[in-house]
Every structure is written in C-alpha cells, then in structure tokens.
PDB file of C-alpha atoms in Angstrom:
ATOM      1  CA  UNK Y1313      80.605 104.195 246.654  1.00 73.00           C
ATOM      2  CA  UNK Y1314      80.522 106.659 248.721  1.00 82.00           C
ATOM      3  CA  UNK Y1315      78.120 107.600 251.350  1.00 82.00           C
ATOM      4  CA  UNK Y1316      76.178 110.315 249.765  1.00 85.00           C
ATOM      5  CA  UNK Y1317      76.187 108.528 246.299  1.00 89.00           C
ATOM      6  CA  UNK Y1318      74.566 105.690 248.321  1.00 91.00           C
ATOM      7  CA  UNK Y1319      72.095 108.099 250.180  1.00 91.00           C
ATOM      8  CA  UNK Y1320      71.474 109.264 246.483  1.00 92.00           C
ATOM      9  CA  UNK Y1321      70.254 106.413 245.685  1.00 94.00           C
ATOM     10  CA  UNK Y1322      68.445 105.463 249.330  1.00 93.00           C
ATOM     11  CA  UNK Y1323      65.887 108.829 248.605  1.00 93.00           C
ATOM     12  CA  UNK Y1324      65.118 107.762 245.027  1.00 95.00           C
ATOM     13  CA  UNK Y1325      63.846 104.923 246.193  1.00 96.00           C
ATOM     14  CA  UNK Y1326      61.968 106.505 249.094  1.00 95.00           C
ATOM     15  CA  UNK Y1327      60.661 108.629 246.788  1.00 96.00           C
ATOM     16  CA  UNK Y1328      59.322 106.170 244.362  1.00 97.00           C
ATOM     17  CA  UNK Y1329      58.087 103.603 247.575  1.00 96.00           C
ATOM     18  CA  UNK Y1330      56.271 107.365 248.320  1.00 96.00           C
ATOM     19  CA  UNK Y1331      54.891 107.162 244.856  1.00 96.00           C
ATOM     20  CA  UNK Y1332      53.403 103.384 244.938  1.00 96.00           C
ATOM     21  CA  UNK Y1333      51.992 104.193 248.667  1.00 96.00           C
ATOM     22  CA  UNK Y1334      50.414 107.180 246.693  1.00 96.00           C
ATOM     23  CA  UNK Y1335      48.874 105.265 244.090  1.00 94.00           C
ATOM     24  CA  UNK Y1336      47.929 102.155 246.085  1.00 95.00           C
ATOM     25  CA  UNK Y1337      45.481 103.973 248.555  1.00 95.00           C
ATOM     26  CA  UNK Y1338      43.112 104.685 245.714  1.00 95.00           C
ATOM     27  CA  UNK Y1339      42.674 101.201 244.860  1.00 94.00           C
ATOM     28  CA  UNK Y1340      42.359 100.339 248.753  1.00 95.00           C
ATOM     29  CA  UNK Y1341      39.342 102.654 248.884  1.00 96.00           C
ATOM     30  CA  UNK Y1342      38.072 101.610 245.670  1.00 94.00           C
ATOM     31  CA  UNK Y1343      38.449  97.899 248.114  1.00 94.00           C
ATOM     32  CA  UNK Y1344      36.703  99.107 250.626  1.00 94.00           C
ATOM     33  CA  UNK Y1345      33.921 100.590 248.938  1.00 93.00           C
ATOM     34  CA  UNK Y1346      33.535  96.982 246.877  1.00 92.00           C
ATOM     35  CA  UNK Y1347      32.934  95.509 250.306  1.00 90.00           C
ATOM     36  CA  UNK Y1348      31.292  97.456 251.536  1.00 91.00           C
ATOM     37  CA  UNK Y1349      28.329  97.002 248.629  1.00 90.00           C
ATOM     38  CA  UNK Y1350      29.746  93.033 248.064  1.00 86.00           C
ATOM     39  CA  UNK Y1351      30.832  93.975 244.412  1.00 89.00           C
ATOM     40  CA  UNK Y1352      32.686  91.150 243.434  1.00 87.00           C
ATOM     41  CA  UNK Y1353      32.067  92.130 239.884  1.00 91.00           C
ATOM     42  CA  UNK Y1354      34.324  95.294 241.062  1.00 91.00           C
ATOM     43  CA  UNK Y1355      36.655  92.768 243.433  1.00 90.00           C
ATOM     44  CA  UNK Y1356      38.192  90.401 241.153  1.00 89.00           C
ATOM     45  CA  UNK Y1357      39.734  93.157 238.522  1.00 92.00           C
ATOM     46  CA  UNK Y1358      40.213  95.735 241.601  1.00 92.00           C
ATOM     47  CA  UNK Y1359      42.550  92.358 242.992  1.00 89.00           C
ATOM     48  CA  UNK Y1360      44.820  92.277 239.729  1.00 92.00           C
ATOM     49  CA  UNK Y1361      45.692  96.231 239.544  1.00 94.00           C
ATOM     50  CA  UNK Y1362      46.788  95.540 243.155  1.00 92.00           C
ATOM     51  CA  UNK Y1363      48.845  93.215 243.153  1.00 93.00           C
ATOM     52  CA  UNK Y1364      51.372  94.620 240.866  1.00 94.00           C
ATOM     53  CA  UNK Y1365      51.275  97.654 242.692  1.00 95.00           C
ATOM     54  CA  UNK Y1366      52.217  95.305 245.923  1.00 93.00           C
ATOM     55  CA  UNK Y1367      54.666  93.162 244.088  1.00 96.00           C
ATOM     56  CA  UNK Y1368      56.604  96.701 243.632  1.00 96.00           C
ATOM     57  CA  UNK Y1369      56.391  97.808 246.792  1.00 96.00           C
ATOM     58  CA  UNK Y1370      58.212  94.627 247.395  1.00 96.00           C
ATOM     59  CA  UNK Y1371      60.821  95.258 245.594  1.00 97.00           C
ATOM     60  CA  UNK Y1372      61.548  98.084 246.528  1.00 97.00           C
ATOM     61  CA  UNK Y1373      61.191  97.349 249.824  1.00 95.00           C
ATOM     62  CA  UNK Y1374      63.841  94.858 248.956  1.00 96.00           C
ATOM     63  CA  UNK Y1375      66.098  97.856 247.910  1.00 96.00           C
ATOM     64  CA  UNK Y1376      66.116 100.350 250.531  1.00 94.00           C
ATOM     65  CA  UNK Y1377      67.021  97.451 253.068  1.00 92.00           C
ATOM     66  CA  UNK Y1378      70.582  96.920 250.744  1.00 93.00           C
ATOM     67  CA  UNK Y1379      70.429 100.420 250.736  1.00 94.00           C
ATOM     68  CA  UNK Y1380      69.923 101.232 254.343  1.00 91.00           C
ATOM     69  CA  UNK Y1381      72.818  97.855 254.847  1.00 91.00           C
ATOM     70  CA  UNK Y1382      75.515  99.239 252.591  1.00 92.00           C
ATOM     71  CA  UNK Y1383      74.989 102.972 253.645  1.00 91.00           C
ATOM     72  CA  UNK Y1384      75.261 102.257 257.837  1.00 89.00           C
ATOM     73  CA  UNK Y1385      78.643  99.998 256.328  1.00 89.00           C
ATOM     74  CA  UNK Y1386      79.779 103.212 255.118  1.00 88.00           C
ATOM     75  CA  UNK Y1387      79.147 104.448 258.019  1.00 85.00           C
ATOM     76  CA  UNK Y1388      80.042 102.585 260.603  1.00 86.00           C
ATOM     77  CA  UNK Y1389      76.695 102.548 262.181  1.00 82.00           C
ATOM     78  CA  UNK Y1390      74.111  99.886 262.624  1.00 78.00           C
ATOM     79  CA  UNK Y1391      71.562  98.722 260.051  1.00 69.00           C
ATOM     80  CA  UNK Y1392      68.734  99.790 262.478  1.00 74.00           C
ATOM     81  CA  UNK Y1393      70.034 102.297 264.224  1.00 76.00           C
ATOM     82  CA  UNK Y1394      70.073 104.465 260.825  1.00 84.00           C
ATOM     83  CA  UNK Y1395      67.159 106.713 260.454  1.00 85.00           C
ATOM     84  CA  UNK Y1396      65.584 108.699 258.909  1.00 87.00           C
ATOM     85  CA  UNK Y1397      65.852 111.590 261.388  1.00 85.00           C
ATOM     86  CA  UNK Y1398      69.092 110.960 261.998  1.00 86.00           C
ATOM     87  CA  UNK Y1399      70.124 110.706 258.245  1.00 86.00           C
ATOM     88  CA  UNK Y1400      68.626 114.332 258.230  1.00 86.00           C
ATOM     89  CA  UNK Y1401      71.436 115.636 261.003  1.00 85.00           C
ATOM     90  CA  UNK Y1402      74.110 113.172 259.158  1.00 85.00           C
ATOM     91  CA  UNK Y1403      73.375 114.433 256.203  1.00 84.00           C
ATOM     92  CA  UNK Y1404      72.822 118.267 256.442  1.00 81.00           C
ATOM     93  CA  UNK Y1405      72.387 119.078 252.470  1.00 81.00           C
ATOM     94  CA  UNK Y1406      69.707 116.402 251.034  1.00 80.00           C
ATOM     95  CA  UNK Y1407      67.677 117.220 254.581  1.00 80.00           C
ATOM     96  CA  UNK Y1408      64.716 119.189 253.228  1.00 85.00           C
ATOM     97  CA  UNK Y1409      64.086 116.455 250.694  1.00 88.00           C
ATOM     98  CA  UNK Y1410      64.881 113.422 253.761  1.00 89.00           C
ATOM     99  CA  UNK Y1411      61.967 115.220 255.461  1.00 90.00           C
ATOM    100  CA  UNK Y1412      59.568 116.049 253.359  1.00 92.00           C
ATOM    101  CA  UNK Y1413      60.055 111.867 252.413  1.00 93.00           C
ATOM    102  CA  UNK Y1414      59.492 111.030 255.860  1.00 92.00           C
ATOM    103  CA  UNK Y1415      56.524 112.861 256.490  1.00 94.00           C
ATOM    104  CA  UNK Y1416      54.859 111.833 253.229  1.00 95.00           C
ATOM    105  CA  UNK Y1417      55.974 108.322 253.446  1.00 94.00           C
ATOM    106  CA  UNK Y1418      54.620 108.325 257.373  1.00 94.00           C
ATOM    107  CA  UNK Y1419      51.618 110.389 256.766  1.00 96.00           C
ATOM    108  CA  UNK Y1420      50.348 108.106 253.614  1.00 96.00           C
ATOM    109  CA  UNK Y1421      51.655 104.552 255.179  1.00 95.00           C
ATOM    110  CA  UNK Y1422      49.695 105.072 258.230  1.00 96.00           C
ATOM    111  CA  UNK Y1423      46.658 106.238 255.923  1.00 97.00           C
ATOM    112  CA  UNK Y1424      47.533 102.814 254.025  1.00 96.00           C
ATOM    113  CA  UNK Y1425      47.529 100.801 257.134  1.00 96.00           C
ATOM    114  CA  UNK Y1426      43.902 101.827 258.583  1.00 96.00           C
ATOM    115  CA  UNK Y1427      42.574 101.163 255.574  1.00 95.00           C
ATOM    116  CA  UNK Y1428      43.900  98.023 255.387  1.00 94.00           C
ATOM    117  CA  UNK Y1429      42.709  97.199 258.830  1.00 95.00           C
ATOM    118  CA  UNK Y1430      39.124  98.437 257.928  1.00 94.00           C
ATOM    119  CA  UNK Y1431      39.557  95.861 255.237  1.00 92.00           C
ATOM    120  CA  UNK Y1432      40.813  93.285 256.250  1.00 91.00           C
ATOM    121  CA  UNK Y1433      38.435  92.968 259.201  1.00 93.00           C
ATOM    122  CA  UNK Y1434      35.382  93.558 256.135  1.00 90.00           C
ATOM    123  CA  UNK Y1435      37.005  90.579 254.466  1.00 88.00           C
ATOM    124  CA  UNK Y1436      36.354  88.847 257.583  1.00 88.00           C
ATOM    125  CA  UNK Y1437      33.196  89.690 258.147  1.00 88.00           C
ATOM    126  CA  UNK Y1438      32.362  88.740 254.373  1.00 84.00           C
ATOM    127  CA  UNK Y1439      33.888  85.489 255.148  1.00 83.00           C
ATOM    128  CA  UNK Y1440      32.161  84.365 258.261  1.00 83.00           C
ATOM    129  CA  UNK Y1441      28.642  85.353 256.605  1.00 79.00           C
ATOM    130  CA  UNK Y1442      29.338  83.088 254.015  1.00 80.00           C
ATOM    131  CA  UNK Y1443      30.309  80.056 256.380  1.00 83.00           C
ATOM    132  CA  UNK Y1444      28.034  80.890 258.588  1.00 83.00           C
ATOM    133  CA  UNK Y1445      25.503  80.198 255.230  1.00 83.00           C
ATOM    134  CA  UNK Y1446      27.227  77.378 253.931  1.00 82.00           C
ATOM    135  CA  UNK Y1447      26.662  75.182 257.483  1.00 79.00           C
ATOM    136  CA  UNK Y1448      23.403  76.354 257.334  1.00 81.00           C
ATOM    137  CA  UNK Y1449      22.976  75.584 253.825  1.00 81.00           C
ATOM    138  CA  UNK Y1450      24.819  71.755 254.789  1.00 79.00           C
ATOM    139  CA  UNK Y1451      22.259  71.658 257.628  1.00 76.00           C
ATOM    140  CA  UNK Y1452      19.650  71.995 256.070  1.00 76.00           C
ATOM    141  CA  UNK Y1453      20.391  69.713 253.206  1.00 74.00           C
ATOM    142  CA  UNK Y1454      21.600  67.220 255.219  1.00 68.00           C
ATOM    143  CA  UNK Y1455      18.055  67.094 257.396  1.00 62.00           C
ATOM    144  CA  UNK Y1456      16.111  67.620 254.536  1.00 60.00           C
ATOM    145  CA  UNK Y1457      17.746  63.927 253.649  1.00 60.00           C
ATOM    146  CA  UNK Y1458      17.888  62.622 256.603  1.00 58.00           C
ATOM    147  CA  UNK Y1459      14.476  60.287 258.023  1.00 55.00           C
ATOM    148  CA  UNK Y1460      12.903  62.838 260.577  1.00 61.00           C
ATOM    149  CA  UNK Y1461      12.975  59.638 262.868  1.00 63.00           C
ATOM    150  CA  UNK Y1462      15.062  57.072 264.032  1.00 63.00           C
ATOM    151  CA  UNK Y1463      14.674  53.584 264.133  1.00 67.00           C
ATOM    152  CA  UNK Y1464      14.664  53.990 267.911  1.00 73.00           C
ATOM    153  CA  UNK Y1465      12.172  56.578 267.038  1.00 68.00           C
ATOM    154  CA  UNK Y1466      14.232  59.431 268.026  1.00 69.00           C
ATOM    155  CA  UNK Y1467      15.184  62.160 266.066  1.00 65.00           C
ATOM    156  CA  UNK Y1468      18.302  62.207 264.277  1.00 59.00           C
ATOM    157  CA  UNK Y1469      21.152  63.999 264.994  1.00 57.00           C
ATOM    158  CA  UNK Y1470      21.888  67.238 263.959  1.00 54.00           C
ATOM    159  CA  UNK Y1471      24.641  67.572 261.177  1.00 49.00           C
ATOM    160  CA  UNK Y1472      27.731  69.188 262.954  1.00 53.00           C
ATOM    161  CA  UNK Y1473      28.438  73.241 261.842  1.00 53.00           C
ATOM    162  CA  UNK Y1474      31.577  72.104 259.282  1.00 56.00           C
ATOM    163  CA  UNK Y1475      34.502  74.096 258.244  1.00 61.00           C
ATOM    164  CA  UNK Y1476      34.455  75.545 254.571  1.00 58.00           C
ATOM    165  CA  UNK Y1477      36.446  78.760 255.114  1.00 60.00           C
ATOM    166  CA  UNK Y1478      39.992  78.881 255.767  1.00 62.00           C
ATOM    167  CA  UNK Y1479      40.884  81.708 257.556  1.00 59.00           C
ATOM    168  CA  UNK Y1480      44.250  81.442 257.641  1.00 64.00           C
ATOM    169  CA  UNK Y1481      45.099  81.152 253.969  1.00 55.00           C
TER     170      UNK Y1481
END
C-alpha cells in the first residue's frame, strides 16, 4: 500500500476520532452537572452511555497508531517523529484537511482534558465525603455499643478510622 493510501486511511481514522470526541464532550458536561448535584440517578445511566464511546475511541486510537507506524515505515521515518504537522509538510494535497483535523482535535481534546480533570476532582471529593461519613458512622456505632468506661475505670479507646473507599480502583 502506498504512503498516500495509508494517509487517506489515517485521515479517515482521525476524522472518526474527532467525531467520537465531539460525542464525548456533552456527556462529560452532563457528568459534571450530575456530580455537582450529587445526582446518582443520572450518573449511572450516563456512565453506561460513556462506556461505548470510550471503547470506540480506544479502538480508533489503536488503528491510528497502527497506521502511523505503517506510514512511517513507508516513508522511512521514525513513528514518533511523524506528527500531523510533519504530514502536512510531506503531503501538500491533503494538507488543508489535515490542518483542520489537527486544529479540531487539539481544541476538543483540550476541552475534554479540562472536563476530565474537573470531573475527577469532583469524584475524588465525593469519595472523601463518603469515606468521612462512613468513618463517622462506624465510630458512632462502635462507641454506642462500647461501655462508657473500661473495667479499669478509664474511658475506652476510640475506634480507629477505617478505609472504606479504595481510591486506586
């Protein structure tokens, strides 16, 4: 397959990636609003909607990497050195399409990254609140069940804080 044919496939994949990223934007905006309202009823179906978009993006990313590798091989270049800007310089005919795709992808990915960071922060804060609430609840239950004073006449030890939320999952 010629370099031009591989490039045409790559342009199609980049266009599909841009389209999926545009689909993802309103979903992450909805997720942000639901997180701010602590609206679990909205979050669950929203996550089910996000999953297939993320899977399609992962598949497209694998395709893009494969095509970049093949194109780099056809052009006798290193794959890491093959950027869209370099392709624009190497292939003048599709340059306007590539430039539009580059600019669109840069803008939408920048916006997605900001939303993702914000949503991650909101989720982390929510987990922190839930963890503190659970620790307080366990402490209250344990203290209510424990005698006020030990046999020695001293007060019982407080219940240590428990780690209910695995934040690395």
